[in-house]
Coordinates of C-alpha atoms in Angstrom, one line a residue:
L1 CA -1.7 43.8 22.6
E2 CA 1.4 45.9 22.6
K3 CA 3.4 42.7 23.3
V4 CA 2.3 41.0 20.0
N5 CA 5.2 39.7 17.9
P6 CA 4.1 40.2 14.3
M7 CA 6.7 37.7 13.0
I8 CA 4.9 35.0 14.9
L9 CA 1.4 36.3 14.3
V10 CA 2.0 36.1 10.5
L11 CA 2.1 32.3 10.8
L12 CA -1.7 32.5 11.1
V13 CA -2.0 33.1 7.3
P14 CA -0.7 29.7 6.0
L15 CA -2.5 27.9 8.8
M16 CA -5.8 29.6 8.0
L17 CA -5.4 28.6 4.3
F18 CA -4.9 25.0 5.5
T19 CA -8.0 25.2 7.7
F20 CA -10.2 26.4 4.7
F21 CA -8.7 23.6 2.5
S22 CA -9.1 20.8 5.1
S23 CA -12.7 22.0 5.8
S24 CA -13.7 21.5 2.1
E25 CA -11.9 18.2 1.9
T26 CA -14.4 16.6 4.3
I27 CA -17.0 17.1 1.6
F28 CA -15.0 16.6 -1.6
T29 CA -13.3 13.3 -0.4
Y30 CA -16.7 11.8 0.2
L31 CA -18.0 12.9 -3.2
A32 CA -14.9 11.6 -4.9
A33 CA -15.3 8.2 -3.1
K34 CA -18.9 8.1 -4.5
N35 CA -17.7 9.1 -8.0
A36 CA -20.2 12.0 -7.7
I37 CA -18.0 14.8 -8.8
K38 CA -15.3 15.6 -11.4
K39 CA -11.9 16.6 -10.4
V40 CA -11.8 20.0 -8.8
G41 CA -8.6 22.0 -8.1
W42 CA -7.4 22.6 -4.6
W43 CA -7.8 26.4 -4.9
E44 CA -11.5 26.0 -6.0
R45 CA -12.2 23.7 -3.1
A46 CA -10.5 26.1 -0.6
R47 CA -12.4 29.1 -1.9
M48 CA -15.7 27.2 -1.7
A49 CA -15.0 26.6 2.0
L50 CA -14.5 30.4 2.4
E51 CA -17.8 31.0 0.6
L52 CA -19.5 28.5 2.9
N53 CA -18.0 30.1 6.0
F54 CA -19.0 33.6 4.8
V55 CA -22.6 32.5 4.3
N56 CA -22.8 30.8 7.7
H57 CA -21.3 33.9 9.4
T58 CA -23.4 36.6 7.8
L59 CA -26.7 34.6 7.7
P60 CA -26.6 32.8 11.0
S61 CA -29.2 30.0 11.1
G62 CA -27.5 27.0 12.8
G63 CA -25.8 26.0 9.5
V64 CA -29.1 25.9 7.4
S65 CA -28.0 28.8 5.2
G66 CA -24.7 27.2 4.5
I67 CA -26.3 23.9 3.6
S68 CA -28.6 25.6 1.2
Y69 CA -25.8 27.6 -0.4
M70 CA -23.4 24.6 -0.7
T71 CA -26.1 22.4 -2.2
W72 CA -26.6 25.1 -4.9
R73 CA -22.9 25.6 -5.4
L74 CA -22.1 21.9 -5.7
G75 CA -25.0 21.6 -8.2
K76 CA -23.0 23.8 -10.5
L77 CA -20.2 21.2 -10.4
G78 CA -22.6 18.4 -11.4
V79 CA -23.5 17.1 -8.0
T80 CA -27.2 16.1 -7.5
P81 CA -29.0 17.8 -4.6
G82 CA -29.4 14.5 -2.7
R83 CA -25.8 13.7 -3.0
A84 CA -24.8 17.3 -2.0
A85 CA -27.0 17.0 1.1
S86 CA -25.4 13.6 2.0
A87 CA -21.9 15.1 1.6
Q88 CA -22.8 17.8 4.1
V89 CA -24.2 15.3 6.6
V90 CA -20.9 13.4 6.3
R91 CA -19.1 16.7 7.0
Y92 CA -21.0 17.2 10.2
V93 CA -20.7 13.6 11.2
A94 CA -16.9 13.6 10.5
G95 CA -16.5 16.8 12.5
F96 CA -18.4 15.3 15.4
I97 CA -16.3 12.1 15.4
A98 CA -13.1 14.3 15.2
S99 CA -14.2 16.4 18.2
I100 CA -14.8 13.3 20.3
L101 CA -11.4 11.8 19.4
L102 CA -9.5 15.1 20.1
I103 CA -11.3 15.8 23.3
A104 CA -10.6 12.2 24.5
I105 CA -6.9 12.8 23.7
S106 CA -7.0 16.2 25.5
V107 CA -8.6 14.6 28.6
L108 CA -5.8 12.1 28.7
A109 CA -3.2 14.9 28.4
V110 CA -4.7 17.1 31.1
T111 CA -5.0 14.0 33.4
V112 CA -1.3 13.2 33.0
D113 CA -0.4 16.9 33.6
G114 CA -0.6 17.3 37.3
N115 CA -0.5 21.1 37.1
V116 CA -3.9 21.4 35.4
N117 CA -7.0 22.2 37.5
R118 CA -8.9 18.9 38.1
W119 CA -12.1 20.8 37.3
I120 CA -10.9 20.8 33.7
I121 CA -10.6 17.1 33.7
L122 CA -14.1 16.7 35.1
V123 CA -15.7 19.1 32.5
S124 CA -13.7 17.4 29.7
S125 CA -14.8 13.9 30.7
V126 CA -18.4 15.1 30.9
I127 CA -18.2 16.6 27.4
V128 CA -16.8 13.3 26.0
M129 CA -19.5 11.2 27.6
F130 CA -22.2 13.7 26.5
M131 CA -21.0 13.6 22.9
I132 CA -20.8 9.8 22.8
L133 CA -24.3 9.4 24.4
A134 CA -25.7 12.0 22.0
T135 CA -24.3 10.1 19.0
I136 CA -25.7 6.8 20.3
G137 CA -29.1 8.4 20.9
L138 CA -29.2 9.9 17.4
I139 CA -28.2 6.6 15.8
Y140 CA -30.9 4.8 17.8
L141 CA -33.5 7.4 16.7
V142 CA -32.8 7.6 13.0
S143 CA -32.3 3.8 12.6
S144 CA -36.0 3.2 12.9
R145 CA -38.9 5.0 11.0
S146 CA -41.4 4.1 13.8
R147 CA -39.2 5.7 16.4
M148 CA -38.8 8.8 14.2
Q149 CA -42.6 9.0 13.8
M150 CA -43.1 8.7 17.5
F151 CA -40.4 11.3 18.2
A152 CA -41.9 13.7 15.6
D153 CA -45.4 13.3 17.1
R154 CA -44.3 13.9 20.7
S155 CA -41.9 16.7 20.0
S156 CA -44.3 18.6 17.8
K157 CA -47.0 18.4 20.5
L158 CA -44.5 19.5 23.2
I159 CA -43.2 22.5 21.1
N160 CA -46.7 23.7 20.2
R161 CA -47.9 23.4 23.8
V162 CA -44.9 25.5 25.0
A163 CA -45.5 28.0 22.2
R164 CA -49.2 28.4 23.2
K165 CA -48.2 29.0 26.8
L166 CA -45.6 31.6 25.9
T167 CA -47.8 33.4 23.5
R168 CA -50.9 33.0 25.6
G169 CA -52.7 31.0 22.9
R170 CA -51.9 33.3 20.0
K171 CA -49.5 30.8 18.4
R172 CA -51.5 27.6 18.2
I173 CA -49.2 25.7 15.8
L174 CA -45.5 26.5 15.6
V175 CA -44.2 23.3 14.1
R176 CA -45.9 20.4 12.3
E177 CA -45.3 16.8 12.9
K178 CA -44.7 16.1 9.2
K179 CA -41.9 18.7 8.9
I180 CA -40.0 17.1 11.8
F181 CA -40.5 13.6 10.4
D182 CA -39.3 14.7 6.9
F183 CA -36.2 16.2 8.4
F184 CA -35.3 13.0 10.3
D185 CA -36.3 10.9 7.3
D186 CA -33.6 12.5 5.2
I187 CA -31.1 11.8 7.9
H188 CA -32.4 8.2 8.0
D189 CA -31.7 7.7 4.3
D190 CA -28.1 9.1 4.8
Y191 CA -27.6 6.9 7.8
L192 CA -28.6 3.7 5.9
E193 CA -26.2 4.7 3.1
L194 CA -23.3 5.3 5.4
R195 CA -24.1 2.0 7.3
R196 CA -23.9 0.1 4.0
D197 CA -20.5 1.6 3.3
Y198 CA -19.0 3.1 6.4
R199 CA -15.5 3.1 5.0
V200 CA -16.2 6.2 3.1
L201 CA -16.1 8.0 6.4
W202 CA -12.4 7.3 7.1
V203 CA -10.8 9.9 4.9
P204 CA -13.4 12.7 5.8
V205 CA -12.8 12.0 9.5
L206 CA -9.0 12.3 9.0
W207 CA -9.5 15.7 7.3
A208 CA -12.0 16.8 10.0
V209 CA -9.3 15.9 12.7
A210 CA -6.8 18.0 10.7
F211 CA -9.2 20.9 10.4
T212 CA -10.2 20.9 14.1
A213 CA -6.6 20.6 15.3
A214 CA -5.4 23.4 12.8
E215 CA -8.2 25.8 13.8
A216 CA -7.5 25.3 17.5
S217 CA -3.8 25.9 16.7
L218 CA -4.7 29.4 15.5
F219 CA -5.3 30.3 19.1
V220 CA -2.0 28.6 20.2
I221 CA -0.1 30.8 17.7
T222 CA -1.7 34.0 18.9
F223 CA -1.0 33.3 22.5
W224 CA 2.6 32.5 21.5
A225 CA 2.8 35.8 19.7
L226 CA 1.5 37.5 22.8
G227 CA 4.3 35.9 24.8
T228 CA 1.9 33.9 26.9
P229 CA 2.1 30.2 25.8
V230 CA -0.8 28.1 26.8
N231 CA -1.4 24.3 27.3
P232 CA -2.9 23.1 24.0
A233 CA -5.1 20.5 25.7
P234 CA -7.5 22.7 27.7
L235 CA -7.4 25.2 24.8
L236 CA -8.7 22.5 22.4
V237 CA -11.5 21.6 24.9
A238 CA -12.4 25.3 25.1
Y239 CA -12.4 25.6 21.3
I240 CA -14.7 22.6 20.8
L241 CA -17.1 23.9 23.6
A242 CA -17.2 27.3 22.0
S243 CA -17.7 25.8 18.5
V244 CA -20.8 23.9 19.7
A245 CA -22.1 27.2 21.2
G246 CA -21.4 29.1 18.0
F247 CA -23.4 26.5 16.1
I248 CA -26.5 27.0 18.4
V249 CA -26.4 30.7 19.1
V250 CA -28.0 32.7 16.3
T251 CA -25.3 35.5 16.1
P252 CA -22.7 35.9 13.3
G253 CA -20.2 33.0 14.0
G254 CA -21.6 32.7 17.5
A255 CA -20.0 36.0 18.4
G256 CA -20.3 36.8 22.1
A257 CA -21.0 33.3 23.4
Y258 CA -18.0 31.9 21.6
E259 CA -15.5 34.3 23.1
A260 CA -17.1 34.2 26.6
I261 CA -16.9 30.4 26.8
M262 CA -13.3 30.2 25.7
V263 CA -12.2 33.0 28.1
A264 CA -14.0 31.5 31.0
F265 CA -12.7 28.0 30.4
L266 CA -9.1 29.2 29.9
A267 CA -9.3 31.3 33.1
T268 CA -10.4 28.2 35.0
A269 CA -7.4 26.4 33.5
G270 CA -5.1 29.0 35.0
V271 CA -4.6 31.4 32.1
A272 CA -4.5 35.1 33.2
S273 CA -7.9 36.7 32.3
G274 CA -6.3 39.6 30.6
A275 CA -4.1 37.4 28.4
A276 CA -7.1 35.1 27.8
I277 CA -9.3 37.9 26.5
A278 CA -6.5 39.4 24.4
G279 CA -5.6 36.0 22.8
I280 CA -9.1 34.9 22.1
V281 CA -10.4 38.3 20.8
L282 CA -7.4 38.9 18.6
T283 CA -7.6 35.5 17.0
R284 CA -11.4 35.8 16.4
V285 CA -11.1 39.3 14.9
I286 CA -8.4 38.1 12.4
V287 CA -10.3 35.0 11.5
L288 CA -13.7 36.7 11.1
V289 CA -12.2 39.6 9.0
V290 CA -10.4 37.2 6.7
T291 CA -13.5 35.0 6.4
I292 CA -16.0 37.8 5.7
V293 CA -13.8 39.9 3.4
F294 CA -12.4 37.2 1.2
G295 CA -15.5 35.0 1.5
Y296 CA -17.6 37.9 0.3
L297 CA -15.4 38.4 -2.8
F298 CA -15.5 34.7 -3.7
Y299 CA -19.2 34.5 -2.9
Q300 CA -20.0 37.4 -5.3
Q301 CA -17.8 35.9 -8.0
A302 CA -19.7 32.6 -7.7
L303 CA -23.0 34.5 -8.0
G304 CA -21.8 36.4 -11.1
K305 CA -20.5 33.1 -12.7
Y306 CA -23.3 30.7 -11.9
G307 CA -26.3 32.8 -10.9
K308 CA -29.2 32.9 -13.4
R309 CA -29.4 36.6 -12.9
K310 CA -26.5 38.7 -11.8
N311 CA -26.6 40.0 -8.3
R312 CA -29.4 37.6 -7.4
N313 CA -29.0 35.6 -4.1
P314 CA -29.6 31.9 -5.1
F315 CA -31.1 31.0 -1.7
K316 CA -32.8 34.2 -0.7
R317 CA -36.2 32.7 -0.9
H318 CA -35.2 30.0 1.7

């Protein structure tokens, strides 16, 4: 860390502002295409992205807390709850498509680069295939109500059976079939709407590509500041892998699993372990501090401005 060049590290600031702005654009461009929202200034959109990230980092729940908060926040701008939910589904779909595109480009890049460990090529190819198959599988499931009903029935029985075994019969019903079906039924309605007008996805996907590339570039800048440049292709693959883990692991921002995956992947790609740890941890600390500090300030301002009662959390009951 003594080798850090502060003149290079300061480049993280404008790039972070761009990541916040591009993240919000995946939502607002969809709403604008549907004429579901009035014109909102770029600063308001960026700060809403910071608020969303703050909620997801401090109330880790696989993105559920953020969805609840953003639905409430968009409602104050005149967006209906159903349309707000659809916009957030589009945000995740656009991010998923962007990840597939960028990983595919990274796989091509590391294949051309003969100096990269062939294990990286194999892992990257497996990730691409998994994401494509997962997308096809989800589309196949949500395109039919009968399939969703059958999936809800079987999955609820399986989950409850496992829960009974783990709790020795104390937990007889952990999830109900109707809850699972209702969840997928909402996705089904969004899927039908997107299928009728798939062109509304183009602009959100482009913003999602910009966001993913920019956020991965934060790590590139930090390694550059440390005097240890890294190949952006394997770093991008490591970033997407870690992001998926951060979405699943119930810790603030996926802390722990996120850093471990990136460090392990970069070490396999030939980056010195000490440099990998320094670069990843330094970037994550800066990003998390900025997200939590400024996100908290904007979050509290939003509660004070729009909350029915001051200092009341609008989604605490959820």
